Amino acid sequence: MQILVQKFGGTSVQDKQSREHVINHIEKAVIDGFKLVVVVSALGRRPSAYATDSLLDLVDFPEHSITSRELDMLMACGEIISSVVLSNELKKKSIKSVALTGAQAGILTNADYNQAKIKEVNPTRIQNEFKQYDVVVVAGFQGKNALGELTTLGRGGSDTSAAALGAALKASRIEIFTDVNGIMTADPRVVKNARALDIVSYREICNLAYQGAKVIHPRAVEIAMHAKVPILVRSTYEKSGGTLVTTETSKTLGVDVSDRLVTGIAHLANISQIKVQTKEKEAYRMQSEVFRAMADAGISIDFINIYPTGVVYTVPDVQTKKATAILKENGFKPNVMKDCTKVSVVGAGMTGVPGVASRIVQALTGQGVQILQSADSHTTIWVLIPNKDVYKAVNALHEEFNLSRESTILHDFLTER
Ligand code: ASP
Ligand code: MG
């Protein structure tokens, strides 16, 4: 039995017209002989009545008076409604389908309401349903905890549901349907000739997704990567195409992803750089106090550099006021620069190749872009720049690494797909 998981986001299921496209994709997969798990998000986006944000509006979120457990009961309704609505339309087309909540589909989570992590998936119920049905429609973004209470997985969590079900059922592929044509080389609103990538590695997309590329939840990628199930990110409104996410050394396509120096550029705006300096003999105390104060206040920090006379790190602009106040209370004099953007240059092939950082620096300084900070890992080089230079910076990098050019090695495979 070949199993395929297809996940459709909120805009894909928002109205009957969009759901026509959804149903066509499902029908095609059934005709191709697959058993299908279809994971759905809530219908549409605010002000659509059953969208997650509209449900939250009903209790004046975030000024609500209910518990996080009750909030999950409310939010879970959106995806449950969506699963039943789609199942109804599938049955009308004589496609044998059944709708299940996340809990009924065997998704077990921890007790962390609103942000629950999937602990285990028991696929027995779905496997049994496949004896009678071709399509099991599962409400995304939810599960149940050990007490049997409803839980939700954090915003964007339907991707994670799809990945977890794909992993547990050893699916042939997880298809993430969205309103763009796949994973782009850069944000198309910033780079005019950005294009959809044919193939990326799990690690590359994880880095892109954590750094601002919004097409897929990074936790979903991690789950699929561990289970070695390929993901295809594709458009609901196109019959083919999309970006295949697979292992770096996958030869299934006759292509080695690690041949490519740079794959894409992501950026995350509106963050602040905070610097705290001190005399060298005071440094140990200061360094541990600063980070402890941030941790105690629940402020998540990033881009951390520690040097003998100081520390520098970033926080989202929305946290800057709080972070600065705490530092001052502790007797420090922070130097704060708001309105910065973190630009990530991601590529599995950059490992061990000399000159990548130098090309990045030259491309940016050549455009007069000030680099405030940098960091690097095996597959990513990050730079912090002022928000106002984003357009210049991302375009210069896109150009420097020739990202608008179609890769020819993939062409043969793609025409077959
Ligand atoms: N409906 C949920 C949200 O808006 C989950 C999802 O769509 O993935 O975050
Ligand atoms: Mg999403």
Short mmCIF file of C-alpha atoms and ligand atoms in Angstrom, two decimals:
data_model
loop_
_atom_site.label_atom_id
_atom_site.label_comp_id
_atom_site.label_asym_id
_atom_site.label_seq_id
_atom_site.Cartn_x
_atom_site.Cartn_y
_atom_site.Cartn_z
CA MET A 1 0.00 0.00 0.00
CA GLN A 2 1.51 3.31 -1.12
CA ILE A 3 0.58 6.18 1.16
CA LEU A 4 0.74 9.85 0.29
CA VAL A 5 0.21 12.73 2.72
CA GLN A 6 -1.17 15.96 1.29
CA LYS A 7 -1.46 19.06 3.45
CA PHE A 8 -3.56 22.04 2.40
CA GLY A 9 -3.12 25.41 4.10
CA GLY A 10 -5.83 27.89 5.06
CA THR A 11 -5.95 29.80 1.78
CA SER A 12 -6.13 26.55 -0.21
CA VAL A 13 -9.32 25.50 1.58
CA GLN A 14 -10.81 28.97 2.11
CA ASP A 15 -13.80 28.64 -0.26
CA LYS A 16 -15.53 26.20 -2.64
CA GLN A 17 -13.57 27.51 -5.60
CA SER A 18 -10.18 26.87 -3.98
CA ARG A 19 -11.37 23.52 -2.68
CA GLU A 20 -12.14 22.48 -6.27
CA HIS A 21 -8.38 22.60 -6.88
CA VAL A 22 -7.77 20.70 -3.67
CA ILE A 23 -10.23 17.99 -4.66
CA ASN A 24 -8.62 17.66 -8.11
CA HIS A 25 -5.23 16.97 -6.51
CA ILE A 26 -6.77 14.41 -4.17
CA GLU A 27 -8.71 12.73 -6.96
CA LYS A 28 -5.60 12.45 -9.10
CA ALA A 29 -3.62 10.81 -6.30
CA VAL A 30 -6.45 8.32 -5.68
CA ILE A 31 -6.55 7.46 -9.40
CA ASP A 32 -2.77 6.99 -9.26
CA GLY A 33 -3.43 4.27 -6.68
CA PHE A 34 -2.40 6.00 -3.46
CA LYS A 35 -4.11 5.82 -0.09
CA LEU A 36 -4.25 9.40 1.10
CA VAL A 37 -3.95 11.24 4.38
CA VAL A 38 -5.16 14.77 3.75
CA VAL A 39 -4.23 17.24 6.50
CA VAL A 40 -6.12 20.51 6.52
CA SER A 41 -5.73 23.93 8.14
CA ALA A 42 -8.69 26.02 9.28
CA LEU A 43 -10.77 27.61 6.52
CA GLY A 44 -9.14 30.81 5.23
CA ARG A 45 -7.67 33.73 7.10
CA ARG A 46 -9.26 36.45 9.21
CA PRO A 47 -11.99 37.79 8.61
CA SER A 48 -13.11 34.37 7.36
CA ALA A 49 -15.44 33.14 10.16
CA TYR A 50 -13.67 29.88 11.07
CA ALA A 51 -10.05 30.95 10.55
CA THR A 52 -7.83 30.50 13.61
CA ASP A 53 -7.49 34.26 14.20
CA SER A 54 -11.26 34.76 13.92
CA LEU A 55 -11.82 32.08 16.55
CA LEU A 56 -9.30 33.82 18.80
CA ASP A 57 -11.16 37.11 18.28
CA LEU A 58 -14.25 35.49 19.84
CA VAL A 59 -12.51 35.52 23.23
CA ASP A 60 -10.69 38.85 22.70
CA PHE A 61 -7.34 37.11 22.48
CA PRO A 62 -4.82 38.01 23.93
CA GLU A 63 -7.00 39.73 26.56
CA HIS A 64 -9.00 36.56 27.23
CA SER A 65 -9.95 35.10 30.59
CA ILE A 66 -9.89 31.41 29.69
CA THR A 67 -7.11 28.92 30.42
CA SER A 68 -4.64 27.75 27.81
CA ARG A 69 -6.44 24.39 27.86
CA GLU A 70 -9.71 26.09 26.92
CA LEU A 71 -7.96 28.17 24.29
CA ASP A 72 -6.87 24.93 22.63
CA MET A 73 -10.46 23.64 22.67
CA LEU A 74 -11.44 26.77 20.78
CA MET A 75 -8.60 26.80 18.27
CA ALA A 76 -8.91 23.09 17.48
CA CYS A 77 -12.47 23.72 16.18
CA GLY A 78 -11.16 25.52 13.09
CA GLU A 79 -9.35 22.49 11.71
CA ILE A 80 -12.12 20.09 12.74
CA ILE A 81 -14.69 22.14 10.80
CA SER A 82 -12.36 22.25 7.82
CA SER A 83 -11.84 18.46 7.81
CA VAL A 84 -15.58 17.76 7.85
CA VAL A 85 -16.35 20.35 5.16
CA LEU A 86 -13.73 18.87 2.84
CA SER A 87 -14.83 15.32 3.54
CA ASN A 88 -18.38 16.29 2.62
CA GLU A 89 -17.25 17.64 -0.73
CA LEU A 90 -15.08 14.59 -1.42
CA LYS A 91 -18.01 12.24 -0.74
CA LYS A 92 -20.15 14.29 -3.13
CA LYS A 93 -17.58 13.48 -5.80
CA SER A 94 -17.81 9.80 -4.86
CA ILE A 95 -14.34 9.80 -3.32
CA LYS A 96 -14.41 7.47 -0.32
CA SER A 97 -13.35 9.65 2.58
CA VAL A 98 -13.62 9.96 6.35
CA ALA A 99 -12.74 12.88 8.63
CA LEU A 100 -10.79 12.51 11.88
CA THR A 101 -9.63 14.93 14.56
CA GLY A 102 -5.89 14.92 15.32
CA ALA A 103 -6.56 12.89 18.45
CA GLN A 104 -8.65 10.32 16.58
CA ALA A 105 -5.85 10.07 14.02
CA GLY A 106 -3.51 8.94 16.82
CA ILE A 107 -1.52 12.14 17.45
CA LEU A 108 -0.31 12.21 21.05
CA THR A 109 1.39 15.29 22.43
CA ASN A 110 2.89 16.57 25.65
CA ALA A 111 0.79 18.77 27.95
CA ASP A 112 2.16 22.09 26.77
CA TYR A 113 -1.13 23.70 25.71
CA ASN A 114 -0.99 26.10 22.73
CA GLN A 115 2.56 24.94 21.91
CA ALA A 116 2.32 21.18 22.30
CA LYS A 117 5.01 18.89 20.90
CA ILE A 118 4.07 15.61 19.25
CA LYS A 119 5.40 12.74 21.36
CA GLU A 120 4.04 9.83 19.43
CA VAL A 121 1.76 8.95 16.55
CA ASN A 122 -0.25 5.75 16.67
CA PRO A 123 -1.21 5.05 13.07
CA THR A 124 -3.51 2.06 13.75
CA ARG A 125 -6.80 3.93 13.37
CA ILE A 126 -5.80 5.44 10.01
CA GLN A 127 -4.51 2.08 8.78
CA ASN A 128 -7.87 0.53 9.68
CA GLU A 129 -9.80 3.30 7.96
CA PHE A 130 -7.83 2.59 4.79
CA LYS A 131 -9.57 -0.80 4.55
CA GLN A 132 -12.77 1.08 3.82
CA TYR A 133 -11.74 4.55 2.66
CA ASP A 134 -9.24 5.92 0.15
CA VAL A 135 -8.88 9.29 1.86
CA VAL A 136 -8.58 10.06 5.56
CA VAL A 137 -8.99 13.80 6.15
CA VAL A 138 -7.21 14.80 9.36
CA ALA A 139 -7.68 18.06 11.23
CA GLY A 140 -4.20 19.62 11.35
CA PHE A 141 -2.51 21.56 14.15
CA GLN A 142 -3.82 19.39 17.01
CA GLY A 143 -3.55 16.25 19.07
CA LYS A 144 -4.36 15.09 22.57
CA ASN A 145 -2.22 14.79 25.68
CA ALA A 146 -1.95 11.88 28.11
CA LEU A 147 -5.09 13.12 29.94
CA GLY A 148 -7.06 12.97 26.70
CA GLU A 149 -7.32 16.78 26.55
CA LEU A 150 -7.20 18.57 23.22
CA THR A 151 -3.91 20.29 22.48
CA THR A 152 -2.68 22.48 19.60
CA LEU A 153 0.81 22.55 18.15
CA GLY A 154 1.58 26.27 17.82
CA ARG A 155 0.82 28.55 14.88
CA GLY A 156 1.59 26.99 11.51
CA GLY A 157 1.33 23.58 13.17
CA SER A 158 -0.61 21.78 10.43
CA ASP A 159 2.66 21.25 8.55
CA THR A 160 3.94 19.43 11.62
CA SER A 161 0.83 17.23 11.75
CA ALA A 162 1.38 16.27 8.11
CA ALA A 163 5.05 15.46 8.66
CA ALA A 164 4.38 13.39 11.79
CA LEU A 165 1.66 11.37 10.06
CA GLY A 166 3.88 10.89 7.00
CA ALA A 167 6.69 9.63 9.20
CA ALA A 168 4.48 7.27 11.24
CA LEU A 169 2.79 5.80 8.16
CA LYS A 170 6.06 5.57 6.19
CA ALA A 171 4.48 7.61 3.41
CA SER A 172 6.09 7.77 -0.03
CA ARG A 173 5.99 11.55 0.12
CA ILE A 174 4.54 14.49 2.04
CA GLU A 175 3.09 17.15 -0.21
CA ILE A 176 2.68 20.62 1.29
CA PHE A 177 0.26 22.62 -0.85
CA THR A 178 0.40 26.37 -0.59
CA ASP A 179 -0.29 29.49 -2.65
CA VAL A 180 3.23 29.82 -4.07
CA ASN A 181 5.06 27.61 -6.52
CA GLY A 182 7.54 26.17 -4.04
CA ILE A 183 10.48 27.42 -2.06
CA MET A 184 11.90 30.58 -3.57
CA THR A 185 15.55 31.65 -3.91
CA ALA A 186 14.57 34.86 -2.06
CA ASP A 187 11.43 36.74 -1.05
CA PRO A 188 9.81 37.61 -4.41
CA ARG A 189 8.54 40.89 -2.94
CA VAL A 190 12.16 41.94 -2.52
CA VAL A 191 13.91 40.26 -5.46
CA LYS A 192 12.00 40.57 -8.74
CA ASN A 193 13.70 37.65 -10.47
CA ALA A 194 13.58 35.26 -7.52
CA ARG A 195 12.52 31.81 -8.70
CA ALA A 196 11.15 28.61 -7.21
CA LEU A 197 13.85 26.06 -6.45
CA ASP A 198 13.58 22.57 -7.94
CA ILE A 199 15.28 20.78 -5.10
CA VAL A 200 16.69 21.66 -1.67
CA SER A 201 18.09 19.61 1.18
CA TYR A 202 16.32 19.24 4.52
CA ARG A 203 19.08 21.19 6.22
CA GLU A 204 18.90 24.05 3.75
CA ILE A 205 15.16 24.44 4.06
CA CYS A 206 15.36 24.22 7.84
CA ASN A 207 17.77 27.12 7.85
CA LEU A 208 15.68 29.08 5.37
CA ALA A 209 12.48 28.39 7.30
CA TYR A 210 13.89 29.37 10.71
CA GLN A 211 15.26 32.55 9.14
CA GLY A 212 12.14 34.02 7.63
CA ALA A 213 11.12 31.97 4.59
CA LYS A 214 7.55 31.19 5.61
CA VAL A 215 6.48 28.38 3.27
CA ILE A 216 6.92 25.48 5.67
CA HIS A 217 7.26 25.05 9.42
CA PRO A 218 10.84 24.06 10.30
CA ARG A 219 9.66 21.46 12.83
CA ALA A 220 7.86 19.65 10.03
CA VAL A 221 11.09 19.52 8.06
CA GLU A 222 12.98 18.07 11.02
CA ILE A 223 10.43 15.29 11.48
CA ALA A 224 10.47 14.38 7.78
CA MET A 225 14.25 14.45 7.74
CA HIS A 226 14.55 11.96 10.60
CA ALA A 227 12.06 9.64 8.94
CA LYS A 228 13.71 10.16 5.53
CA VAL A 229 10.39 10.97 3.88
CA PRO A 230 10.73 13.47 1.01
CA ILE A 231 8.60 16.62 1.04
CA LEU A 232 7.24 18.32 -2.03
CA VAL A 233 6.23 21.96 -1.54
CA ARG A 234 3.88 22.90 -4.36
CA SER A 235 1.10 25.22 -5.46
CA THR A 236 -2.56 24.26 -5.03
CA TYR A 237 -3.31 26.10 -8.24
CA GLU A 238 -0.79 24.29 -10.49
CA LYS A 239 -0.94 20.74 -11.79
CA SER A 240 2.78 20.08 -11.36
CA GLY A 241 6.07 21.64 -10.28
CA GLY A 242 7.17 22.55 -6.79
CA THR A 243 10.29 22.14 -4.69
CA LEU A 244 11.46 18.71 -3.63
CA VAL A 245 13.03 18.60 -0.17
CA THR A 246 15.29 15.62 0.35
CA THR A 247 18.68 14.50 1.71
CA GLU A 248 21.85 16.27 0.65
CA THR A 249 23.32 13.23 -0.99
CA SER A 250 20.11 11.90 -2.50
CA LYS A 251 20.97 10.47 -5.87
CA THR A 252 17.38 9.55 -6.61
CA LEU A 253 17.21 12.54 -8.89
CA GLY A 254 20.69 12.08 -10.29
CA VAL A 255 21.57 15.35 -8.63
CA ASP A 256 23.75 16.13 -5.67
CA VAL A 257 22.35 19.10 -3.79
CA SER A 258 25.70 19.71 -2.19
CA ASP A 259 27.15 20.73 -5.57
CA ARG A 260 25.46 24.08 -5.12
CA LEU A 261 27.32 26.78 -3.20
CA VAL A 262 24.33 28.96 -2.35
CA THR A 263 20.71 27.88 -2.61
CA GLY A 264 18.71 30.78 -1.30
CA ILE A 265 18.57 33.88 0.81
CA ALA A 266 16.14 34.47 3.66
CA HIS A 267 15.70 37.54 5.77
CA LEU A 268 14.06 38.43 9.03
CA ALA A 269 13.39 42.12 9.69
CA ASN A 270 12.68 44.19 12.80
CA ILE A 271 15.23 42.95 15.23
CA SER A 272 17.44 44.92 17.60
CA GLN A 273 21.12 44.56 18.29
CA ILE A 274 22.03 44.95 21.95
CA LYS A 275 25.62 45.50 23.03
CA VAL A 276 26.81 45.50 26.62
CA GLN A 277 30.42 46.39 27.31
CA THR A 278 32.51 46.38 30.43
CA LYS A 279 36.10 46.31 31.70
CA GLU A 280 37.87 43.02 31.13
CA LYS A 281 38.01 42.10 34.83
CA GLU A 282 34.25 42.61 35.19
CA ALA A 283 33.44 40.59 32.08
CA TYR A 284 32.73 37.14 33.56
CA ARG A 285 30.12 38.46 35.98
CA MET A 286 28.53 40.72 33.37
CA GLN A 287 28.32 38.00 30.75
CA SER A 288 26.57 35.52 32.97
CA GLU A 289 24.28 38.16 34.50
CA VAL A 290 23.14 39.53 31.16
CA PHE A 291 22.16 36.15 29.77
CA ARG A 292 20.56 35.03 33.02
CA ALA A 293 18.47 38.20 33.15
CA MET A 294 17.24 37.62 29.59
CA ALA A 295 16.43 33.97 30.32
CA ASP A 296 14.58 34.84 33.54
CA ALA A 297 12.46 37.36 31.64
CA GLY A 298 11.63 34.76 28.97
CA ILE A 299 13.28 36.81 26.24
CA SER A 300 14.61 34.64 23.46
CA ILE A 301 17.94 35.93 22.19
CA ASP A 302 19.80 35.25 18.97
CA PHE A 303 23.00 36.07 17.09
CA ILE A 304 25.05 35.85 20.28
CA ASN A 305 28.70 36.92 20.27
CA ILE A 306 30.78 36.96 23.43
CA TYR A 307 34.17 38.66 23.53
CA PRO A 308 36.59 39.54 26.36
CA THR A 309 35.05 42.95 27.15
CA GLY A 310 31.44 42.49 26.22
CA VAL A 311 28.51 40.67 24.73
CA VAL A 312 26.35 41.40 21.72
CA TYR A 313 23.08 39.73 20.79
CA THR A 314 19.74 40.39 19.12
CA VAL A 315 16.11 40.36 20.24
CA PRO A 316 12.95 41.01 18.19
CA ASP A 317 12.12 44.77 18.14
CA VAL A 318 8.94 44.04 20.10
CA GLN A 319 11.07 42.84 23.04
CA THR A 320 13.63 45.63 22.94
CA LYS A 321 11.97 47.89 25.50
CA LYS A 322 11.63 45.11 28.03
CA ALA A 323 15.19 43.85 27.46
CA THR A 324 16.67 47.35 27.79
CA ALA A 325 14.74 48.06 30.99
CA ILE A 326 15.95 44.83 32.57
CA LEU A 327 19.57 45.53 31.66
CA LYS A 328 19.36 49.02 33.16
CA GLU A 329 17.76 47.65 36.34
CA ASN A 330 20.79 45.38 36.63
CA GLY A 331 23.13 48.35 36.39
CA PHE A 332 24.27 47.90 32.77
CA LYS A 333 24.41 50.53 30.05
CA PRO A 334 23.26 48.76 26.91
CA ASN A 335 23.92 50.15 23.47
CA VAL A 336 20.82 49.43 21.38
CA MET A 337 20.34 49.56 17.63
CA LYS A 338 16.75 48.97 16.53
CA ASP A 339 15.36 48.25 13.05
CA CYS A 340 17.88 45.68 11.87
CA THR A 341 17.46 42.69 9.55
CA LYS A 342 19.14 39.32 9.73
CA VAL A 343 20.03 38.08 6.26
CA SER A 344 20.83 34.37 5.87
CA VAL A 345 22.75 33.04 2.91
CA VAL A 346 22.06 29.30 2.82
CA GLY A 347 23.74 26.58 0.77
CA ALA A 348 24.67 22.97 1.50
CA GLY A 349 27.66 23.24 -0.83
CA MET A 350 29.42 26.07 0.99
CA THR A 351 30.95 23.75 3.60
CA GLY A 352 34.72 23.94 3.35
CA VAL A 353 34.71 26.08 0.21
CA PRO A 354 36.95 29.11 0.59
CA GLY A 355 35.79 32.53 -0.53
CA VAL A 356 32.04 32.42 0.15
CA ALA A 357 32.23 34.86 3.06
CA SER A 358 34.50 37.11 1.08
CA ARG A 359 32.01 37.25 -1.80
CA ILE A 360 29.20 38.09 0.61
CA VAL A 361 31.18 40.88 2.22
CA GLN A 362 32.22 42.31 -1.13
CA ALA A 363 28.71 42.18 -2.56
CA LEU A 364 27.38 44.06 0.48
CA THR A 365 30.11 46.60 1.00
CA GLY A 366 30.12 47.23 -2.76
CA GLN A 367 26.54 48.50 -2.30
CA GLY A 368 27.44 50.53 0.77
CA VAL A 369 25.61 48.17 3.12
CA GLN A 370 26.98 48.26 6.67
CA ILE A 371 27.47 44.82 8.23
CA LEU A 372 26.74 45.10 11.93
CA GLN A 373 27.50 41.52 12.87
CA SER A 374 28.03 38.12 11.26
CA ALA A 375 28.03 34.42 12.10
CA ASP A 376 28.35 31.18 10.21
CA SER A 377 27.64 27.44 10.31
CA HIS A 378 28.21 24.60 7.85
CA THR A 379 25.44 25.63 5.54
CA THR A 380 24.64 29.24 6.39
CA ILE A 381 26.32 32.61 6.69
CA TRP A 382 24.31 35.25 8.54
CA VAL A 383 24.79 39.01 8.48
CA LEU A 384 22.98 41.68 10.43
CA ILE A 385 22.26 44.87 8.49
CA PRO A 386 20.02 47.93 8.91
CA ASN A 387 16.38 47.38 7.76
CA LYS A 388 16.69 50.22 5.30
CA ASP A 389 19.31 48.33 3.26
CA VAL A 390 17.37 45.07 2.84
CA TYR A 391 16.41 45.63 -0.76
CA LYS A 392 19.96 46.52 -1.80
CA ALA A 393 21.54 43.73 0.22
CA VAL A 394 19.32 40.82 -0.76
CA ASN A 395 19.40 41.80 -4.44
CA ALA A 396 23.19 42.15 -4.40
CA LEU A 397 23.59 38.67 -2.85
CA HIS A 398 21.04 37.11 -5.21
CA GLU A 399 23.00 38.56 -8.11
CA GLU A 400 26.43 37.62 -6.72
CA PHE A 401 25.48 33.94 -6.49
CA ASN A 402 23.55 33.85 -9.79
CA LEU A 403 20.38 32.65 -8.12
CA SER A 404 18.01 33.75 -10.85
CA ARG A 405 19.61 31.31 -13.27
CA GLU A 406 17.77 28.02 -13.79
CA SER A 407 19.97 25.03 -12.99
CA THR A 408 20.30 22.89 -16.10
CA ILE A 409 21.21 19.63 -14.38
CA LEU A 410 17.68 19.30 -13.08
CA HIS A 411 15.93 20.00 -16.29
CA ASP A 412 15.60 16.41 -17.52
CA PHE A 413 14.14 15.20 -14.28
CA LEU A 414 11.67 18.04 -14.06
CA THR A 415 10.20 17.55 -17.47
CA GLU A 416 9.50 13.96 -16.45
CA ARG A 417 7.86 14.82 -13.17
N1 ASP B 1 -4.61 27.20 11.55
C1 ASP B 1 -3.38 27.21 12.31
C2 ASP B 1 -2.72 28.57 12.18
O1 ASP B 1 -3.24 29.47 11.57
C3 ASP B 1 -2.47 26.10 11.93
C4 ASP B 1 -2.00 26.07 10.50
O2 ASP B 1 -2.63 26.64 9.64
O3 ASP B 1 -0.98 25.45 10.24
O4 ASP B 1 -1.65 28.76 12.69
MG MG B 2 1.50 27.47 7.20
#
